[in-house]
Amino acid sequence: MKKVTETRADVELSNLDQPLFDGAGATKRDLVDYLDAVRDRILPVLRGRPLSVMRVRPGQEPFMQKNVPKYAPDWIATTTVWAQASHREVSYALCNDRRTLLWFANQRAVEYHPTLAEAGGDHPSHLVMDLDPPEGGTFDQVVRAARLVERALADSGLDGAVKTSGAKGVHVFVPLDGAGFEDAAAATRALAARAERLDPDVATTAFIREDRDGKVFLDSTRAGGATVVAAYSPRIRPGVPVSFPVAWDALDDVTPTDFTLRTALDRLGDGDPWAERMPAPQPLPADLVEEGHAIPIARVQAMHEGKRRARARRTDGPTT
């Protein structure tokens, strides 16, 4: 039964003293308090963008919510987007203000995944590289790969900001000046390829997991309608880590678990390092875009390669 505990910004908050999820070491109140305290820093990266959230309910597995539920209050701003994969229209929330953020927190929305373009926009605001460690890998490996991306950016005349993903990797963001979706996606592929060439023993662009050979994956597929967890967003993981901005020269001195629902605010103080460290929007170099357009799209290439390998297995058959 819902137990209204208090009201903030005209939002009724309920069951605040319940555990957030198994292994969180935190309550729903901790989530609400954190998001409310960080609202002036997280709202700028959510505002105006179609939002997907990861929610938790007692006794259930976490789930991704894209469509705004029918019971949502009518004051929540929404935008409708055609989903090509499912061939239907999806009504996304726009988390534009404190009241909406608190409503989502009360719904046990722990993770906040905005799109890379604003609602109705015809270009992404950022190029994003997602660096994932191999199975059993360490954060030190991710940092070594991030240094390659940093060098590739500098060699290409670009500058970016970096944050922990809140999981095991990092995200590199490069603000863009008017690049279209296809050119941004191409530039991301080229940037990943350039970083890989700097030290192929450390990083790989191989989309198929079994081809990565214990290297850090430079994921260049966060483009188009993709989402990326927002800076300052908590994650549904033990201890509730937070995706947190890090200075490039501080990467060697941190681990993702340094930043949690309980520690992030103290580390932030009065600052907003994500906004402070984000460079100005930059045009994409023509040679980077041209190189990227010649690189196959990773997901498409992986799909064709997977089919080829499946055919080969069927043709070869078991040996006796």
mmCIF file of C-alpha atoms in Angstrom:
data_model
loop_
_atom_site.group_PDB
_atom_site.id
_atom_site.type_symbol
_atom_site.label_atom_id
_atom_site.label_comp_id
_atom_site.label_asym_id
_atom_site.label_seq_id
_atom_site.Cartn_x
_atom_site.Cartn_y
_atom_site.Cartn_z
ATOM 1 C CA MET A 1 0.000 0.000 0.000
ATOM 2 C CA LYS A 2 1.314 3.434 -0.901
ATOM 3 C CA LYS A 3 2.273 5.469 2.137
ATOM 4 C CA VAL A 4 2.699 9.168 1.395
ATOM 5 C CA THR A 5 5.630 10.339 3.508
ATOM 6 C CA GLU A 6 6.062 13.931 2.382
ATOM 7 C CA THR A 7 5.440 16.362 -0.460
ATOM 8 C CA ARG A 8 8.026 18.331 -2.422
ATOM 9 C CA ALA A 9 7.295 20.686 -5.300
ATOM 10 C CA ASP A 10 3.687 19.433 -5.168
ATOM 11 C CA VAL A 11 4.854 15.836 -5.741
ATOM 12 C CA GLU A 12 3.653 13.250 -3.231
ATOM 13 C CA LEU A 13 6.537 11.020 -2.167
ATOM 14 C CA SER A 14 5.726 7.589 -0.820
ATOM 15 C CA ASN A 15 7.434 4.691 0.944
ATOM 16 C CA LEU A 16 10.651 6.639 1.264
ATOM 17 C CA ASP A 17 12.167 4.390 3.905
ATOM 18 C CA GLN A 18 11.948 1.209 1.841
ATOM 19 C CA PRO A 19 15.220 -0.312 0.535
ATOM 20 C CA LEU A 20 15.924 0.918 -2.970
ATOM 21 C CA PHE A 21 16.877 -2.522 -4.304
ATOM 22 C CA ASP A 22 18.825 -5.554 -3.137
ATOM 23 C CA GLY A 23 22.470 -4.651 -2.673
ATOM 24 C CA ALA A 24 21.877 -0.904 -2.923
ATOM 25 C CA GLY A 25 22.717 -0.152 0.686
ATOM 26 C CA ALA A 26 20.346 2.774 0.272
ATOM 27 C CA THR A 27 16.686 3.639 0.587
ATOM 28 C CA LYS A 28 14.265 5.269 -1.781
ATOM 29 C CA ARG A 29 14.673 8.424 0.329
ATOM 30 C CA ASP A 30 18.403 8.396 -0.435
ATOM 31 C CA LEU A 31 17.607 8.361 -4.159
ATOM 32 C CA VAL A 32 15.072 11.172 -3.886
ATOM 33 C CA ASP A 33 17.371 13.280 -1.708
ATOM 34 C CA TYR A 34 20.328 12.802 -4.039
ATOM 35 C CA LEU A 35 18.444 13.646 -7.236
ATOM 36 C CA ASP A 36 16.828 16.653 -5.580
ATOM 37 C CA ALA A 37 20.212 17.905 -4.377
ATOM 38 C CA VAL A 38 21.857 17.431 -7.777
ATOM 39 C CA ARG A 39 18.932 18.744 -9.813
ATOM 40 C CA ASP A 40 20.649 21.952 -10.950
ATOM 41 C CA ARG A 41 23.397 19.827 -12.501
ATOM 42 C CA ILE A 42 21.473 16.871 -13.922
ATOM 43 C CA LEU A 43 18.493 18.785 -15.337
ATOM 44 C CA PRO A 44 20.588 20.685 -17.920
ATOM 45 C CA VAL A 45 21.686 17.373 -19.474
ATOM 46 C CA LEU A 46 18.132 15.976 -19.440
ATOM 47 C CA ARG A 47 16.078 19.013 -20.422
ATOM 48 C CA GLY A 48 14.417 18.893 -23.832
ATOM 49 C CA ARG A 49 15.621 15.363 -24.645
ATOM 50 C CA PRO A 50 13.458 12.231 -24.993
ATOM 51 C CA LEU A 51 14.143 10.285 -21.809
ATOM 52 C CA SER A 52 14.339 6.576 -21.063
ATOM 53 C CA VAL A 53 14.689 5.493 -17.449
ATOM 54 C CA MET A 54 15.664 2.299 -15.676
ATOM 55 C CA ARG A 55 13.278 1.565 -12.815
ATOM 56 C CA VAL A 56 13.265 -0.908 -9.953
ATOM 57 C CA ARG A 57 10.284 -2.314 -8.111
ATOM 58 C CA PRO A 58 10.404 -4.470 -4.975
ATOM 59 C CA GLY A 59 10.699 -8.135 -5.908
ATOM 60 C CA GLN A 60 11.113 -7.458 -9.636
ATOM 61 C CA GLU A 61 13.996 -7.249 -12.066
ATOM 62 C CA PRO A 62 14.978 -3.721 -13.189
ATOM 63 C CA PHE A 63 13.315 -2.624 -16.417
ATOM 64 C CA MET A 64 13.733 0.094 -19.020
ATOM 65 C CA GLN A 65 10.777 2.465 -19.421
ATOM 66 C CA LYS A 66 10.475 4.547 -22.571
ATOM 67 C CA ASN A 67 6.752 5.180 -22.948
ATOM 68 C CA VAL A 68 5.318 7.535 -20.358
ATOM 69 C CA PRO A 69 2.842 5.458 -18.314
ATOM 70 C CA LYS A 70 -0.828 6.315 -18.625
ATOM 71 C CA TYR A 71 -1.025 7.222 -14.944
ATOM 72 C CA ALA A 72 1.645 9.924 -15.290
ATOM 73 C CA PRO A 73 0.425 13.422 -14.354
ATOM 74 C CA ASP A 74 -0.588 15.630 -17.252
ATOM 75 C CA TRP A 75 1.957 18.315 -16.318
ATOM 76 C CA ILE A 76 4.842 16.122 -17.471
ATOM 77 C CA ALA A 77 6.018 17.353 -20.868
ATOM 78 C CA THR A 78 6.217 14.659 -23.552
ATOM 79 C CA THR A 79 7.331 14.204 -27.128
ATOM 80 C CA THR A 80 6.345 11.507 -29.622
ATOM 81 C CA VAL A 81 9.032 9.658 -31.563
ATOM 82 C CA TRP A 82 8.592 7.003 -34.224
ATOM 83 C CA ALA A 83 10.465 3.840 -33.230
ATOM 84 C CA GLN A 84 11.629 2.163 -36.424
ATOM 85 C CA ALA A 85 12.606 -1.085 -34.693
ATOM 86 C CA SER A 86 9.166 -1.672 -33.166
ATOM 87 C CA HIS A 87 7.185 0.216 -35.845
ATOM 88 C CA ARG A 88 5.235 2.297 -33.360
ATOM 89 C CA GLU A 89 5.133 5.732 -31.832
ATOM 90 C CA VAL A 90 6.711 6.110 -28.405
ATOM 91 C CA SER A 91 5.672 8.918 -26.073
ATOM 92 C CA TYR A 92 8.814 9.950 -24.198
ATOM 93 C CA ALA A 93 8.948 12.190 -21.158
ATOM 94 C CA LEU A 94 10.952 15.388 -21.198
ATOM 95 C CA CYS A 95 12.486 15.870 -17.764
ATOM 96 C CA ASN A 96 12.534 19.643 -17.824
ATOM 97 C CA ASP A 97 12.074 20.621 -14.188
ATOM 98 C CA ARG A 98 12.416 19.644 -10.556
ATOM 99 C CA ARG A 99 8.849 18.431 -10.271
ATOM 100 C CA THR A 100 9.265 15.937 -13.106
ATOM 101 C CA LEU A 101 12.589 14.719 -11.707
ATOM 102 C CA LEU A 102 11.021 14.161 -8.289
ATOM 103 C CA TRP A 103 8.094 12.311 -9.844
ATOM 104 C CA PHE A 104 10.490 9.950 -11.608
ATOM 105 C CA ALA A 105 12.489 9.469 -8.407
ATOM 106 C CA ASN A 106 9.280 8.562 -6.596
ATOM 107 C CA GLN A 107 8.627 5.999 -9.350
ATOM 108 C CA ARG A 108 11.985 4.412 -8.441
ATOM 109 C CA ALA A 109 13.580 5.592 -11.664
ATOM 110 C CA VAL A 110 17.232 5.141 -10.764
ATOM 111 C CA GLU A 111 18.953 5.566 -14.133
ATOM 112 C CA TYR A 112 18.384 8.446 -16.591
ATOM 113 C CA HIS A 113 19.223 7.870 -20.265
ATOM 114 C CA PRO A 114 18.551 10.909 -22.505
ATOM 115 C CA THR A 115 18.994 10.894 -26.271
ATOM 116 C CA LEU A 116 21.950 12.618 -27.918
ATOM 117 C CA ALA A 117 19.624 15.014 -29.740
ATOM 118 C CA GLU A 118 16.954 17.302 -28.392
ATOM 119 C CA ALA A 119 13.326 16.565 -29.196
ATOM 120 C CA GLY A 120 12.627 17.375 -32.841
ATOM 121 C CA GLY A 121 16.296 18.127 -33.474
ATOM 122 C CA ASP A 122 17.991 17.212 -36.740
ATOM 123 C CA HIS A 123 21.518 16.813 -35.352
ATOM 124 C CA PRO A 124 23.174 15.284 -32.277
ATOM 125 C CA SER A 125 24.633 17.606 -29.687
ATOM 126 C CA HIS A 126 27.601 15.323 -28.971
ATOM 127 C CA LEU A 127 29.796 12.625 -30.409
ATOM 128 C CA VAL A 128 30.083 9.866 -27.802
ATOM 129 C CA MET A 129 32.583 7.058 -27.348
ATOM 130 C CA ASP A 130 31.733 4.324 -24.832
ATOM 131 C CA LEU A 131 34.728 2.402 -23.493
ATOM 132 C CA ASP A 132 33.934 -1.043 -22.058
ATOM 133 C CA PRO A 133 36.478 -3.283 -20.332
ATOM 134 C CA PRO A 134 36.717 -6.962 -21.264
ATOM 135 C CA GLU A 135 35.165 -9.627 -19.068
ATOM 136 C CA GLY A 136 37.179 -9.666 -15.866
ATOM 137 C CA GLY A 137 39.101 -6.568 -16.975
ATOM 138 C CA THR A 138 40.201 -3.708 -14.770
ATOM 139 C CA PHE A 139 39.527 0.004 -14.757
ATOM 140 C CA ASP A 140 43.252 0.557 -15.361
ATOM 141 C CA GLN A 141 42.741 -1.044 -18.782
ATOM 142 C CA VAL A 142 39.901 1.361 -19.499
ATOM 143 C CA VAL A 143 42.074 4.317 -18.513
ATOM 144 C CA ARG A 144 44.814 3.174 -20.907
ATOM 145 C CA ALA A 145 42.237 2.990 -23.708
ATOM 146 C CA ALA A 146 40.844 6.396 -22.739
ATOM 147 C CA ARG A 147 44.331 7.857 -23.175
ATOM 148 C CA LEU A 148 44.326 6.531 -26.732
ATOM 149 C CA VAL A 149 40.983 8.222 -27.415
ATOM 150 C CA GLU A 150 42.316 11.446 -25.864
ATOM 151 C CA ARG A 151 45.331 11.309 -28.205
ATOM 152 C CA ALA A 152 43.178 10.510 -31.223
ATOM 153 C CA LEU A 153 40.975 13.487 -30.411
ATOM 154 C CA ALA A 154 43.953 15.804 -30.086
ATOM 155 C CA ASP A 155 45.488 14.487 -33.320
ATOM 156 C CA SER A 156 42.144 15.214 -35.032
ATOM 157 C CA GLY A 157 41.951 18.748 -33.652
ATOM 158 C CA LEU A 158 39.113 17.929 -31.246
ATOM 159 C CA ASP A 159 38.594 18.157 -27.512
ATOM 160 C CA GLY A 160 36.232 16.232 -25.250
ATOM 161 C CA ALA A 161 35.145 15.604 -21.679
ATOM 162 C CA VAL A 162 35.185 12.274 -19.871
ATOM 163 C CA LYS A 163 33.052 10.721 -17.150
ATOM 164 C CA THR A 164 32.748 7.355 -15.507
ATOM 165 C CA SER A 165 29.830 5.375 -16.877
ATOM 166 C CA GLY A 166 28.735 4.421 -13.385
ATOM 167 C CA ALA A 167 29.454 0.820 -14.349
ATOM 168 C CA LYS A 168 32.954 -0.354 -15.297
ATOM 169 C CA GLY A 169 33.837 1.951 -18.165
ATOM 170 C CA VAL A 170 33.980 5.579 -19.215
ATOM 171 C CA HIS A 171 32.172 7.813 -21.677
ATOM 172 C CA VAL A 172 33.928 10.430 -23.791
ATOM 173 C CA PHE A 173 31.737 13.307 -25.004
ATOM 174 C CA VAL A 174 32.680 15.729 -27.782
ATOM 175 C CA PRO A 175 30.238 18.638 -28.260
ATOM 176 C CA LEU A 176 29.400 19.182 -31.907
ATOM 177 C CA ASP A 177 28.714 22.280 -33.953
ATOM 178 C CA GLY A 178 25.887 21.349 -36.286
ATOM 179 C CA ALA A 179 27.033 17.946 -37.595
ATOM 180 C CA GLY A 180 24.277 15.699 -38.950
ATOM 181 C CA PHE A 181 23.564 12.235 -37.590
ATOM 182 C CA GLU A 182 25.313 10.308 -40.372
ATOM 183 C CA ASP A 183 28.443 12.460 -40.291
ATOM 184 C CA ALA A 184 28.609 12.267 -36.486
ATOM 185 C CA ALA A 185 28.272 8.490 -36.612
ATOM 186 C CA ALA A 186 30.977 8.282 -39.272
ATOM 187 C CA ALA A 187 33.319 10.507 -37.275
ATOM 188 C CA THR A 188 32.790 8.324 -34.200
ATOM 189 C CA ARG A 189 33.783 5.216 -36.183
ATOM 190 C CA ALA A 190 36.879 6.958 -37.517
ATOM 191 C CA LEU A 191 37.864 8.227 -34.089
ATOM 192 C CA ALA A 192 37.594 4.711 -32.663
ATOM 193 C CA ALA A 193 39.683 3.334 -35.532
ATOM 194 C CA ARG A 194 42.362 5.981 -35.000
ATOM 195 C CA ALA A 195 42.513 5.247 -31.274
ATOM 196 C CA GLU A 196 42.759 1.514 -31.965
ATOM 197 C CA ARG A 197 45.655 2.053 -34.395
ATOM 198 C CA LEU A 198 47.615 3.891 -31.693
ATOM 199 C CA ASP A 199 47.840 0.690 -29.636
ATOM 200 C CA PRO A 200 45.903 -2.329 -30.940
ATOM 201 C CA ASP A 201 47.120 -4.384 -27.975
ATOM 202 C CA VAL A 202 45.045 -2.212 -25.633
ATOM 203 C CA ALA A 203 41.875 -1.302 -27.520
ATOM 204 C CA THR A 204 39.672 -2.827 -30.190
ATOM 205 C CA THR A 205 36.730 -1.812 -32.358
ATOM 206 C CA ALA A 206 35.600 -5.452 -32.719
ATOM 207 C CA PHE A 207 31.840 -5.455 -32.168
ATOM 208 C CA ILE A 208 31.620 -9.235 -31.742
ATOM 209 C CA ARG A 209 32.599 -9.998 -28.158
ATOM 210 C CA GLU A 210 34.518 -13.170 -28.944
ATOM 211 C CA ASP A 211 36.824 -11.188 -31.251
ATOM 212 C CA ARG A 212 38.020 -8.716 -28.607
ATOM 213 C CA ASP A 213 40.807 -10.875 -27.129
ATOM 214 C CA GLY A 214 40.761 -9.284 -23.681
ATOM 215 C CA LYS A 215 40.979 -5.712 -24.984
ATOM 216 C CA VAL A 216 38.896 -2.643 -24.152
ATOM 217 C CA PHE A 217 36.036 -2.198 -26.604
ATOM 218 C CA LEU A 218 35.776 1.222 -28.234
ATOM 219 C CA ASP A 219 32.044 1.342 -28.843
ATOM 220 C CA SER A 220 31.332 3.762 -31.668
ATOM 221 C CA THR A 221 27.635 2.896 -31.995
ATOM 222 C CA ARG A 222 26.263 5.591 -29.674
ATOM 223 C CA ALA A 223 24.890 7.702 -32.480
ATOM 224 C CA GLY A 224 21.581 8.467 -34.164
ATOM 225 C CA GLY A 225 18.718 7.829 -31.760
ATOM 226 C CA ALA A 226 20.934 6.169 -29.162
ATOM 227 C CA THR A 227 20.855 7.096 -25.507
ATOM 228 C CA VAL A 228 23.695 7.399 -23.004
ATOM 229 C CA VAL A 229 23.331 7.483 -19.243
ATOM 230 C CA ALA A 230 23.420 11.087 -18.072
ATOM 231 C CA ALA A 231 26.209 12.635 -16.067
ATOM 232 C CA TYR A 232 25.280 12.459 -12.362
ATOM 233 C CA SER A 233 22.779 9.637 -12.956
ATOM 234 C CA PRO A 234 22.850 6.764 -10.446
ATOM 235 C CA ARG A 235 23.125 3.203 -11.736
ATOM 236 C CA ILE A 236 21.323 0.037 -10.616
ATOM 237 C CA ARG A 237 24.396 -1.682 -9.250
ATOM 238 C CA PRO A 238 25.615 -2.655 -5.787
ATOM 239 C CA GLY A 239 26.316 0.478 -3.771
ATOM 240 C CA VAL A 240 24.482 2.664 -6.349
ATOM 241 C CA PRO A 241 27.463 4.162 -8.199
ATOM 242 C CA VAL A 242 26.962 7.427 -10.085
ATOM 243 C CA SER A 243 28.143 8.412 -13.570
ATOM 244 C CA PHE A 244 30.590 11.126 -12.600
ATOM 245 C CA PRO A 245 32.716 13.691 -14.476
ATOM 246 C CA VAL A 246 36.474 13.232 -14.146
ATOM 247 C CA ALA A 247 39.298 15.471 -15.311
ATOM 248 C CA TRP A 248 41.491 13.817 -17.928
ATOM 249 C CA ASP A 249 44.548 14.192 -15.719
ATOM 250 C CA ALA A 250 42.716 12.578 -12.776
ATOM 251 C CA LEU A 251 41.677 9.360 -14.518
ATOM 252 C CA ASP A 252 44.606 7.420 -13.079
ATOM 253 C CA ASP A 253 43.599 8.360 -9.540
ATOM 254 C CA VAL A 254 39.959 7.232 -9.452
ATOM 255 C CA THR A 255 37.816 4.143 -9.732
ATOM 256 C CA PRO A 256 34.099 4.045 -10.630
ATOM 257 C CA THR A 257 33.168 3.012 -7.094
ATOM 258 C CA ASP A 258 34.576 6.291 -5.739
ATOM 259 C CA PHE A 259 31.360 7.988 -6.860
ATOM 260 C CA THR A 260 28.128 6.751 -5.305
ATOM 261 C CA LEU A 261 24.742 7.951 -4.176
ATOM 262 C CA ARG A 262 26.319 8.625 -0.772
ATOM 263 C CA THR A 263 29.644 10.181 -1.818
ATOM 264 C CA ALA A 264 28.995 12.096 -5.045
ATOM 265 C CA LEU A 265 27.512 15.209 -3.470
ATOM 266 C CA ASP A 266 30.485 15.725 -1.152
ATOM 267 C CA ARG A 267 32.828 15.391 -4.114
ATOM 268 C CA LEU A 268 30.803 17.894 -6.126
ATOM 269 C CA GLY A 269 30.607 20.600 -3.500
ATOM 270 C CA ASP A 270 29.065 23.628 -5.197
ATOM 271 C CA GLY A 271 30.503 22.849 -8.607
ATOM 272 C CA ASP A 272 29.228 21.360 -11.850
ATOM 273 C CA PRO A 273 32.362 19.754 -13.326
ATOM 274 C CA TRP A 274 30.494 18.287 -16.313
ATOM 275 C CA ALA A 275 29.423 21.732 -17.481
ATOM 276 C CA GLU A 276 32.704 23.330 -16.449
ATOM 277 C CA ARG A 277 34.909 20.835 -18.311
ATOM 278 C CA MET A 278 32.783 20.496 -21.441
ATOM 279 C CA PRO A 279 34.521 22.213 -24.369
ATOM 280 C CA ALA A 280 32.681 24.517 -26.745
ATOM 281 C CA PRO A 281 30.877 22.870 -29.701
ATOM 282 C CA GLN A 282 33.297 22.002 -32.497
ATOM 283 C CA PRO A 283 32.927 21.309 -36.222
ATOM 284 C CA LEU A 284 33.989 17.854 -37.346
ATOM 285 C CA PRO A 285 37.173 17.690 -39.448
ATOM 286 C CA ALA A 286 36.356 16.749 -43.034
ATOM 287 C CA ASP A 287 39.038 14.054 -43.155
ATOM 288 C CA LEU A 288 37.639 12.371 -40.027
ATOM 289 C CA VAL A 289 34.142 12.283 -41.519
ATOM 290 C CA GLU A 290 35.436 11.007 -44.866
ATOM 291 C CA GLU A 291 37.433 8.239 -43.177
ATOM 292 C CA GLY A 292 34.422 7.209 -41.108
ATOM 293 C CA HIS A 293 32.084 6.920 -44.073
ATOM 294 C CA ALA A 294 34.437 4.300 -45.502
ATOM 295 C CA ILE A 295 34.211 2.203 -42.313
ATOM 296 C CA PRO A 296 31.289 -0.253 -42.170
ATOM 297 C CA ILE A 297 28.676 0.317 -39.477
ATOM 298 C CA ALA A 298 29.688 -2.001 -36.631
ATOM 299 C CA ARG A 299 26.268 -3.468 -35.864
ATOM 300 C CA VAL A 300 25.504 -4.166 -39.521
ATOM 301 C CA GLN A 301 28.921 -5.664 -40.134
ATOM 302 C CA ALA A 302 28.596 -7.833 -37.013
ATOM 303 C CA MET A 303 25.170 -9.046 -38.097
ATOM 304 C CA HIS A 304 26.468 -10.130 -41.506
ATOM 305 C CA GLU A 305 29.545 -11.727 -39.957
ATOM 306 C CA GLY A 306 27.393 -13.607 -37.453
ATOM 307 C CA LYS A 307 25.279 -15.014 -40.287
ATOM 308 C CA ARG A 308 28.400 -15.956 -42.233
ATOM 309 C CA ARG A 309 29.828 -17.824 -39.244
ATOM 310 C CA ALA A 310 26.527 -19.596 -38.639
ATOM 311 C CA ARG A 311 26.434 -20.750 -42.279
ATOM 312 C CA ALA A 312 30.025 -21.945 -41.997
ATOM 313 C CA ARG A 313 29.216 -23.981 -38.907
ATOM 314 C CA ARG A 314 26.231 -25.564 -40.620
ATOM 315 C CA THR A 315 28.285 -26.347 -43.716
ATOM 316 C CA ASP A 316 31.229 -27.778 -41.823
ATOM 317 C CA GLY A 317 29.010 -29.768 -39.497
ATOM 318 C CA PRO A 318 30.263 -31.954 -36.660
ATOM 319 C CA THR A 319 33.332 -34.069 -37.278
ATOM 320 C CA THR A 320 33.353 -37.802 -36.459
#
